[in-house]
């Protein structure tokens, strides 16, 4: 398995609180991604990174911010959690400029009450 | 707008009953098509990359093929361990790198 971990694996939080999810890789891959997966919507890209301090928005970025200060770590922050952000969050890494061969972490199940 | 559509949404097979999954796309200038497998409660696992029409890739009981408009994932003589959701994805044509658009997936259940 690719060396990619996510923490926490499960979290329950209240509406309005900030939440930070962490993705850590040991593969030294350049590209890192945050997705959310919801029934009926499939995998949707939130934010991605193409290098240290280089990030950009995906298709569902509202309410989320990211930071990448080191190659190995990519943080996703929900600035003020809402119930619509209840989801399973996956981090992925890739060395491909097409982004095709991605390796996914185990996921974080987030519940916002 | 790039679109990726998978069919059927769900497929129930008897062990040994071969079948095919479809992934159709409307992107122009396809730069590759990717298949993933996802087990319940886990992240997707990369299976194949296809770059051009006519290309085929195989792995155990799975064979992926590509035409100019769609890709097929053939499952030959499936076993219960092939039960999973299979996702296809294509690179975004609005970016020069790095972003994929995923289909909604086909959930496959193989019964003994």
PDB file of C-alpha atoms in Angstrom:
ATOM      1  CA  UNK A   1       0.000   0.000   0.000  1.00  0.00           C
ATOM      2  CA  UNK A   2       1.119   3.528  -0.733  1.00  0.00           C
ATOM      3  CA  UNK A   3       2.305   5.260   2.423  1.00  0.00           C
ATOM      4  CA  UNK A   4      -0.612   7.554   2.987  1.00  0.00           C
ATOM      5  CA  UNK A   5      -2.449   8.079   6.255  1.00  0.00           C
ATOM      6  CA  UNK A   6      -5.327  10.257   7.332  1.00  0.00           C
ATOM      7  CA  UNK A   7      -6.184  11.523  10.766  1.00  0.00           C
ATOM      8  CA  UNK A   8      -8.515  11.408  12.480  1.00  0.00           C
ATOM      9  CA  UNK A   9     -10.312   8.426  10.977  1.00  0.00           C
ATOM     10  CA  UNK A  10     -13.609   9.358  12.594  1.00  0.00           C
ATOM     11  CA  UNK A  11     -14.827  12.627  14.003  1.00  0.00           C
ATOM     12  CA  UNK A  12     -18.075  13.990  15.313  1.00  0.00           C
ATOM     13  CA  UNK A  13     -18.292  17.736  15.699  1.00  0.00           C
ATOM     14  CA  UNK A  14     -20.883  20.420  16.215  1.00  0.00           C
ATOM     15  CA  UNK A  15     -22.135  22.936  13.690  1.00  0.00           C
ATOM     16  CA  UNK A  16     -20.046  26.098  13.662  1.00  0.00           C
ATOM     17  CA  UNK A  17     -16.823  24.591  14.980  1.00  0.00           C
ATOM     18  CA  UNK A  18     -13.619  24.543  12.920  1.00  0.00           C
ATOM     19  CA  UNK A  19     -12.249  21.147  11.965  1.00  0.00           C
ATOM     20  CA  UNK A  20      -8.885  20.181  10.504  1.00  0.00           C
ATOM     21  CA  UNK A  21      -8.202  16.894   8.755  1.00  0.00           C
ATOM     22  CA  UNK A  22      -4.663  15.772   8.127  1.00  0.00           C
ATOM     23  CA  UNK A  23      -3.187  13.782   5.256  1.00  0.00           C
ATOM     24  CA  UNK A  24       0.349  12.482   5.564  1.00  0.00           C
ATOM     25  CA  UNK A  25       2.362  10.706   2.862  1.00  0.00           C
ATOM     26  CA  UNK A  26       5.731   8.994   2.895  1.00  0.00           C
ATOM     27  CA  UNK A  27       5.984   8.601  -0.906  1.00  0.00           C
ATOM     28  CA  UNK A  28       7.308  12.086  -1.726  1.00  0.00           C
ATOM     29  CA  UNK A  29       4.612  12.480  -4.413  1.00  0.00           C
ATOM     30  CA  UNK A  30       4.178  15.952  -5.829  1.00  0.00           C
ATOM     31  CA  UNK A  31       0.401  16.071  -6.159  1.00  0.00           C
ATOM     32  CA  UNK A  32      -2.041  15.763  -3.291  1.00  0.00           C
ATOM     33  CA  UNK A  33      -5.837  15.915  -3.332  1.00  0.00           C
ATOM     34  CA  UNK A  34      -8.787  16.163  -0.993  1.00  0.00           C
ATOM     35  CA  UNK A  35     -12.085  14.591  -2.087  1.00  0.00           C
ATOM     36  CA  UNK A  36     -15.411  14.091  -0.463  1.00  0.00           C
ATOM     37  CA  UNK A  37     -17.636  11.129  -1.236  1.00  0.00           C
ATOM     38  CA  UNK A  38     -21.387  11.208  -0.734  1.00  0.00           C
ATOM     39  CA  UNK A  39     -24.137   8.833  -1.855  1.00  0.00           C
ATOM     40  CA  UNK A  40     -25.500   9.975  -5.190  1.00  0.00           C
ATOM     41  CA  UNK A  41     -22.584  12.325  -5.865  1.00  0.00           C
ATOM     42  CA  UNK A  42     -19.583  10.068  -6.095  1.00  0.00           C
ATOM     43  CA  UNK A  43     -16.107  11.457  -5.550  1.00  0.00           C
ATOM     44  CA  UNK A  44     -15.832  15.228  -5.780  1.00  0.00           C
ATOM     45  CA  UNK A  45     -12.626  17.207  -5.654  1.00  0.00           C
ATOM     46  CA  UNK A  46     -12.410  19.828  -2.921  1.00  0.00           C
ATOM     47  CA  UNK A  47      -8.865  21.181  -3.255  1.00  0.00           C
ATOM     48  CA  UNK A  48      -5.596  19.977  -4.631  1.00  0.00           C
ATOM     49  CA  UNK A  49      -1.928  20.792  -4.368  1.00  0.00           C
ATOM     50  CA  UNK A  50       0.781  20.705  -7.015  1.00  0.00           C
ATOM     51  CA  UNK A  51       3.644  21.468  -4.680  1.00  0.00           C
ATOM     52  CA  UNK A  52       4.577  22.951  -1.341  1.00  0.00           C
ATOM     53  CA  UNK A  53       2.512  26.090  -0.794  1.00  0.00           C
ATOM     54  CA  UNK A  54       0.886  25.604  -4.228  1.00  0.00           C
ATOM     55  CA  UNK A  55      -2.811  24.811  -4.011  1.00  0.00           C
ATOM     56  CA  UNK A  56      -5.945  25.380  -6.024  1.00  0.00           C
ATOM     57  CA  UNK A  57      -9.685  24.872  -5.790  1.00  0.00           C
ATOM     58  CA  UNK A  58     -11.695  21.921  -6.972  1.00  0.00           C
ATOM     59  CA  UNK A  59     -15.375  21.742  -7.809  1.00  0.00           C
ATOM     60  CA  UNK A  60     -16.717  21.885  -4.216  1.00  0.00           C
ATOM     61  CA  UNK A  61     -14.302  24.185  -2.410  1.00  0.00           C
ATOM     62  CA  UNK A  62     -16.736  26.566  -0.668  1.00  0.00           C
ATOM     63  CA  UNK A  63     -16.365  26.340   3.119  1.00  0.00           C
ATOM     64  CA  UNK A  64     -13.008  24.565   2.900  1.00  0.00           C
ATOM     65  CA  UNK A  65      -9.407  25.739   2.969  1.00  0.00           C
ATOM     66  CA  UNK A  66      -6.140  23.844   2.633  1.00  0.00           C
ATOM     67  CA  UNK A  67      -2.495  24.250   3.424  1.00  0.00           C
ATOM     68  CA  UNK A  68       0.645  22.431   2.419  1.00  0.00           C
ATOM     69  CA  UNK A  69       3.780  23.624   4.180  1.00  0.00           C
ATOM     70  CA  UNK A  70       5.704  20.372   3.663  1.00  0.00           C
ATOM     71  CA  UNK A  71       5.719  17.842   0.838  1.00  0.00           C
ATOM     72  CA  UNK A  72       4.363  15.145   3.099  1.00  0.00           C
ATOM     73  CA  UNK A  73       1.450  16.948   4.748  1.00  0.00           C
ATOM     74  CA  UNK A  74      -1.770  18.346   3.288  1.00  0.00           C
ATOM     75  CA  UNK A  75      -4.301  19.800   5.697  1.00  0.00           C
ATOM     76  CA  UNK A  76      -7.995  20.354   5.016  1.00  0.00           C
ATOM     77  CA  UNK A  77      -9.822  22.831   7.238  1.00  0.00           C
ATOM     78  CA  UNK A  78     -13.541  23.293   7.531  1.00  0.00           C
ATOM     79  CA  UNK A  79     -13.675  26.862   8.704  1.00  0.00           C
ATOM     80  CA  UNK A  80     -17.101  26.602  10.328  1.00  0.00           C
ATOM     81  CA  UNK A  81     -18.560  23.125   9.975  1.00  0.00           C
ATOM     82  CA  UNK A  82     -22.104  22.702   8.671  1.00  0.00           C
ATOM     83  CA  UNK A  83     -24.319  19.629   8.489  1.00  0.00           C
ATOM     84  CA  UNK A  84     -23.912  19.590   4.697  1.00  0.00           C
ATOM     85  CA  UNK A  85     -20.239  18.828   5.254  1.00  0.00           C
ATOM     86  CA  UNK A  86     -21.052  15.504   6.866  1.00  0.00           C
ATOM     87  CA  UNK A  87     -19.264  13.132   4.517  1.00  0.00           C
ATOM     88  CA  UNK A  88     -16.385  10.748   4.017  1.00  0.00           C
ATOM     89  CA  UNK A  89     -13.199  12.597   3.115  1.00  0.00           C
ATOM     90  CA  UNK A  90     -10.417  10.991   1.135  1.00  0.00           C
ATOM     91  CA  UNK A  91      -6.915  12.219   0.552  1.00  0.00           C
ATOM     92  CA  UNK A  92      -5.008  11.046  -2.518  1.00  0.00           C
ATOM     93  CA  UNK A  93      -1.501  11.398  -3.874  1.00  0.00           C
ATOM     94  CA  UNK A  94      -0.043  11.154  -7.365  1.00  0.00           C
ATOM     95  CA  UNK A  95       3.161  11.597  -9.303  1.00  0.00           C
ATOM     96  CA  UNK A  96       1.310  11.833 -12.621  1.00  0.00           C
ATOM     97  CA  UNK A  97       0.784  15.221 -14.240  1.00  0.00           C
ATOM     98  CA  UNK A  98      -2.489  13.841 -15.624  1.00  0.00           C
ATOM     99  CA  UNK A  99      -3.468  12.888 -12.099  1.00  0.00           C
ATOM    100  CA  UNK A 100      -4.613   9.531 -13.353  1.00  0.00           C
ATOM    101  CA  UNK A 101      -2.791   7.102 -11.127  1.00  0.00           C
ATOM    102  CA  UNK A 102      -3.822   8.284  -7.706  1.00  0.00           C
ATOM    103  CA  UNK A 103      -3.321   6.481  -4.420  1.00  0.00           C
ATOM    104  CA  UNK A 104      -5.956   7.040  -1.810  1.00  0.00           C
ATOM    105  CA  UNK A 105      -5.850   7.133   1.935  1.00  0.00           C
ATOM    106  CA  UNK A 106      -8.252   5.165   4.148  1.00  0.00           C
ATOM    107  CA  UNK A 107     -10.673   8.062   4.561  1.00  0.00           C
ATOM    108  CA  UNK A 108     -12.064  10.150   7.398  1.00  0.00           C
ATOM    109  CA  UNK A 109     -15.715   9.866   8.317  1.00  0.00           C
ATOM    110  CA  UNK A 110     -16.888  13.266   9.540  1.00  0.00           C
ATOM    111  CA  UNK A 111     -20.264  13.849  11.140  1.00  0.00           C
ATOM    112  CA  UNK A 112     -21.431  17.397  11.834  1.00  0.00           C
ATOM    113  CA  UNK A 113     -24.325  17.535  14.287  1.00  0.00           C
TER     114      UNK A 113
ATOM    115  CA  UNK B   1     -18.548  20.343 -19.913  1.00  0.00           C
ATOM    116  CA  UNK B   2     -16.722  17.078 -19.341  1.00  0.00           C
ATOM    117  CA  UNK B   3     -19.016  14.237 -18.355  1.00  0.00           C
ATOM    118  CA  UNK B   4     -18.390  10.673 -17.263  1.00  0.00           C
ATOM    119  CA  UNK B   5     -21.323   8.254 -17.033  1.00  0.00           C
ATOM    120  CA  UNK B   6     -21.183   4.700 -15.751  1.00  0.00           C
ATOM    121  CA  UNK B   7     -23.725   1.948 -16.277  1.00  0.00           C
ATOM    122  CA  UNK B   8     -25.319   0.010 -14.832  1.00  0.00           C
ATOM    123  CA  UNK B   9     -25.472   1.571 -11.374  1.00  0.00           C
ATOM    124  CA  UNK B  10     -25.517  -1.869  -9.803  1.00  0.00           C
ATOM    125  CA  UNK B  11     -24.875  -5.395 -11.012  1.00  0.00           C
ATOM    126  CA  UNK B  12     -25.556  -8.658  -9.254  1.00  0.00           C
ATOM    127  CA  UNK B  13     -23.744 -11.696 -10.650  1.00  0.00           C
ATOM    128  CA  UNK B  14     -23.533 -15.354  -9.838  1.00  0.00           C
ATOM    129  CA  UNK B  15     -20.024 -16.668  -9.345  1.00  0.00           C
ATOM    130  CA  UNK B  16     -18.652 -17.535 -12.789  1.00  0.00           C
ATOM    131  CA  UNK B  17     -21.178 -15.358 -14.655  1.00  0.00           C
ATOM    132  CA  UNK B  18     -19.152 -12.996 -16.858  1.00  0.00           C
ATOM    133  CA  UNK B  19     -20.350  -9.456 -17.526  1.00  0.00           C
ATOM    134  CA  UNK B  20     -19.245  -5.981 -18.587  1.00  0.00           C
ATOM    135  CA  UNK B  21     -19.413  -2.524 -17.068  1.00  0.00           C
ATOM    136  CA  UNK B  22     -19.619   0.600 -19.193  1.00  0.00           C
ATOM    137  CA  UNK B  23     -17.997   4.003 -18.823  1.00  0.00           C
ATOM    138  CA  UNK B  24     -18.938   6.614 -21.418  1.00  0.00           C
ATOM    139  CA  UNK B  25     -17.406  10.057 -21.619  1.00  0.00           C
ATOM    140  CA  UNK B  26     -17.997  13.293 -23.473  1.00  0.00           C
ATOM    141  CA  UNK B  27     -14.617  14.928 -23.022  1.00  0.00           C
ATOM    142  CA  UNK B  28     -12.855  16.120 -26.130  1.00  0.00           C
ATOM    143  CA  UNK B  29      -9.216  15.316 -26.601  1.00  0.00           C
ATOM    144  CA  UNK B  30      -9.147  12.380 -24.213  1.00  0.00           C
ATOM    145  CA  UNK B  31      -5.796  12.151 -22.479  1.00  0.00           C
ATOM    146  CA  UNK B  32      -6.410   8.886 -20.714  1.00  0.00           C
ATOM    147  CA  UNK B  33      -9.059   6.900 -18.899  1.00  0.00           C
ATOM    148  CA  UNK B  34      -8.554   5.294 -15.510  1.00  0.00           C
ATOM    149  CA  UNK B  35     -10.301   2.494 -13.679  1.00  0.00           C
ATOM    150  CA  UNK B  36     -10.429   2.118  -9.906  1.00  0.00           C
ATOM    151  CA  UNK B  37     -11.890  -0.424  -7.527  1.00  0.00           C
ATOM    152  CA  UNK B  38     -13.385   0.606  -4.195  1.00  0.00           C
ATOM    153  CA  UNK B  39     -14.209  -1.791  -1.381  1.00  0.00           C
ATOM    154  CA  UNK B  40     -16.738  -0.729   1.278  1.00  0.00           C
ATOM    155  CA  UNK B  41     -15.192   1.545   3.882  1.00  0.00           C
ATOM    156  CA  UNK B  42     -11.943   1.973   1.958  1.00  0.00           C
ATOM    157  CA  UNK B  43     -10.395   4.410  -0.457  1.00  0.00           C
ATOM    158  CA  UNK B  44     -10.368   3.665  -4.191  1.00  0.00           C
ATOM    159  CA  UNK B  45      -7.584   1.469  -5.503  1.00  0.00           C
ATOM    160  CA  UNK B  46      -6.035   2.175  -8.897  1.00  0.00           C
ATOM    161  CA  UNK B  47      -6.486  -0.615 -11.472  1.00  0.00           C
ATOM    162  CA  UNK B  48      -5.736   0.480 -15.045  1.00  0.00           C
ATOM    163  CA  UNK B  49      -4.751   3.324 -17.337  1.00  0.00           C
ATOM    164  CA  UNK B  50      -5.891   3.369 -20.972  1.00  0.00           C
ATOM    165  CA  UNK B  51      -4.546   6.036 -23.314  1.00  0.00           C
ATOM    166  CA  UNK B  52      -5.829   5.331 -26.808  1.00  0.00           C
ATOM    167  CA  UNK B  53      -8.711   3.667 -28.634  1.00  0.00           C
ATOM    168  CA  UNK B  54      -8.100  -0.024 -29.117  1.00  0.00           C
ATOM    169  CA  UNK B  55      -5.925  -0.361 -26.062  1.00  0.00           C
ATOM    170  CA  UNK B  56      -6.605  -3.207 -23.617  1.00  0.00           C
ATOM    171  CA  UNK B  57      -5.294  -3.943 -20.135  1.00  0.00           C
ATOM    172  CA  UNK B  58      -5.772  -7.086 -18.060  1.00  0.00           C
ATOM    173  CA  UNK B  59      -5.416  -8.003 -14.426  1.00  0.00           C
ATOM    174  CA  UNK B  60      -6.571 -11.388 -13.218  1.00  0.00           C
ATOM    175  CA  UNK B  61     -10.283 -11.648 -14.129  1.00  0.00           C
ATOM    176  CA  UNK B  62     -10.553  -8.003 -15.204  1.00  0.00           C
ATOM    177  CA  UNK B  63      -9.991  -6.633 -18.684  1.00  0.00           C
ATOM    178  CA  UNK B  64     -10.403  -2.978 -19.588  1.00  0.00           C
ATOM    179  CA  UNK B  65     -10.899  -1.777 -23.152  1.00  0.00           C
ATOM    180  CA  UNK B  66     -11.199   1.668 -24.705  1.00  0.00           C
ATOM    181  CA  UNK B  67     -12.994   3.049 -27.753  1.00  0.00           C
ATOM    182  CA  UNK B  68     -13.307   6.654 -28.879  1.00  0.00           C
ATOM    183  CA  UNK B  69     -16.469   7.167 -26.838  1.00  0.00           C
ATOM    184  CA  UNK B  70     -16.451   4.627 -24.035  1.00  0.00           C
ATOM    185  CA  UNK B  71     -14.572   2.097 -22.003  1.00  0.00           C
ATOM    186  CA  UNK B  72     -15.626  -1.336 -20.843  1.00  0.00           C
ATOM    187  CA  UNK B  73     -14.505  -3.291 -17.841  1.00  0.00           C
ATOM    188  CA  UNK B  74     -15.064  -6.984 -18.492  1.00  0.00           C
ATOM    189  CA  UNK B  75     -15.230  -9.321 -15.534  1.00  0.00           C
ATOM    190  CA  UNK B  76     -14.607 -12.907 -16.603  1.00  0.00           C
ATOM    191  CA  UNK B  77     -15.785 -15.756 -14.384  1.00  0.00           C
ATOM    192  CA  UNK B  78     -16.080 -13.485 -11.347  1.00  0.00           C
ATOM    193  CA  UNK B  79     -15.541 -14.643  -7.794  1.00  0.00           C
ATOM    194  CA  UNK B  80     -17.108 -13.213  -4.620  1.00  0.00           C
ATOM    195  CA  UNK B  81     -13.869 -11.314  -3.925  1.00  0.00           C
ATOM    196  CA  UNK B  82     -14.513  -9.264  -7.083  1.00  0.00           C
ATOM    197  CA  UNK B  83     -17.451  -7.653  -5.303  1.00  0.00           C
ATOM    198  CA  UNK B  84     -16.725  -3.923  -5.126  1.00  0.00           C
ATOM    199  CA  UNK B  85     -17.661  -0.603  -6.661  1.00  0.00           C
ATOM    200  CA  UNK B  86     -15.780   0.079  -9.871  1.00  0.00           C
ATOM    201  CA  UNK B  87     -15.072   3.696 -10.773  1.00  0.00           C
ATOM    202  CA  UNK B  88     -13.809   5.196 -13.987  1.00  0.00           C
ATOM    203  CA  UNK B  89     -12.238   8.640 -14.308  1.00  0.00           C
ATOM    204  CA  UNK B  90     -10.857  10.957 -16.982  1.00  0.00           C
ATOM    205  CA  UNK B  91      -8.489  13.915 -16.689  1.00  0.00           C
ATOM    206  CA  UNK B  92     -10.072  17.327 -16.797  1.00  0.00           C
ATOM    207  CA  UNK B  93      -9.733  19.012 -20.165  1.00  0.00           C
ATOM    208  CA  UNK B  94      -9.903  22.473 -18.588  1.00  0.00           C
ATOM    209  CA  UNK B  95      -6.643  22.029 -16.727  1.00  0.00           C
ATOM    210  CA  UNK B  96      -3.267  21.107 -18.035  1.00  0.00           C
ATOM    211  CA  UNK B  97      -2.614  18.687 -15.218  1.00  0.00           C
ATOM    212  CA  UNK B  98      -3.622  16.862 -12.191  1.00  0.00           C
ATOM    213  CA  UNK B  99      -7.409  16.771 -11.909  1.00  0.00           C
ATOM    214  CA  UNK B 100      -9.720  13.832 -12.515  1.00  0.00           C
ATOM    215  CA  UNK B 101     -13.443  13.660 -13.046  1.00  0.00           C
ATOM    216  CA  UNK B 102     -14.915  10.466 -11.638  1.00  0.00           C
ATOM    217  CA  UNK B 103     -18.030   8.621 -12.680  1.00  0.00           C
ATOM    218  CA  UNK B 104     -20.569   7.623 -10.040  1.00  0.00           C
ATOM    219  CA  UNK B 105     -19.465   3.996 -10.160  1.00  0.00           C
ATOM    220  CA  UNK B 106     -20.970   0.549 -10.705  1.00  0.00           C
ATOM    221  CA  UNK B 107     -21.562  -1.525  -7.597  1.00  0.00           C
ATOM    222  CA  UNK B 108     -20.867  -5.184  -8.342  1.00  0.00           C
ATOM    223  CA  UNK B 109     -22.011  -7.991  -6.065  1.00  0.00           C
ATOM    224  CA  UNK B 110     -20.893 -11.538  -6.866  1.00  0.00           C
ATOM    225  CA  UNK B 111     -22.729 -14.293  -5.024  1.00  0.00           C
ATOM    226  CA  UNK B 112     -21.411 -17.847  -4.544  1.00  0.00           C
TER     227      UNK B 112
END
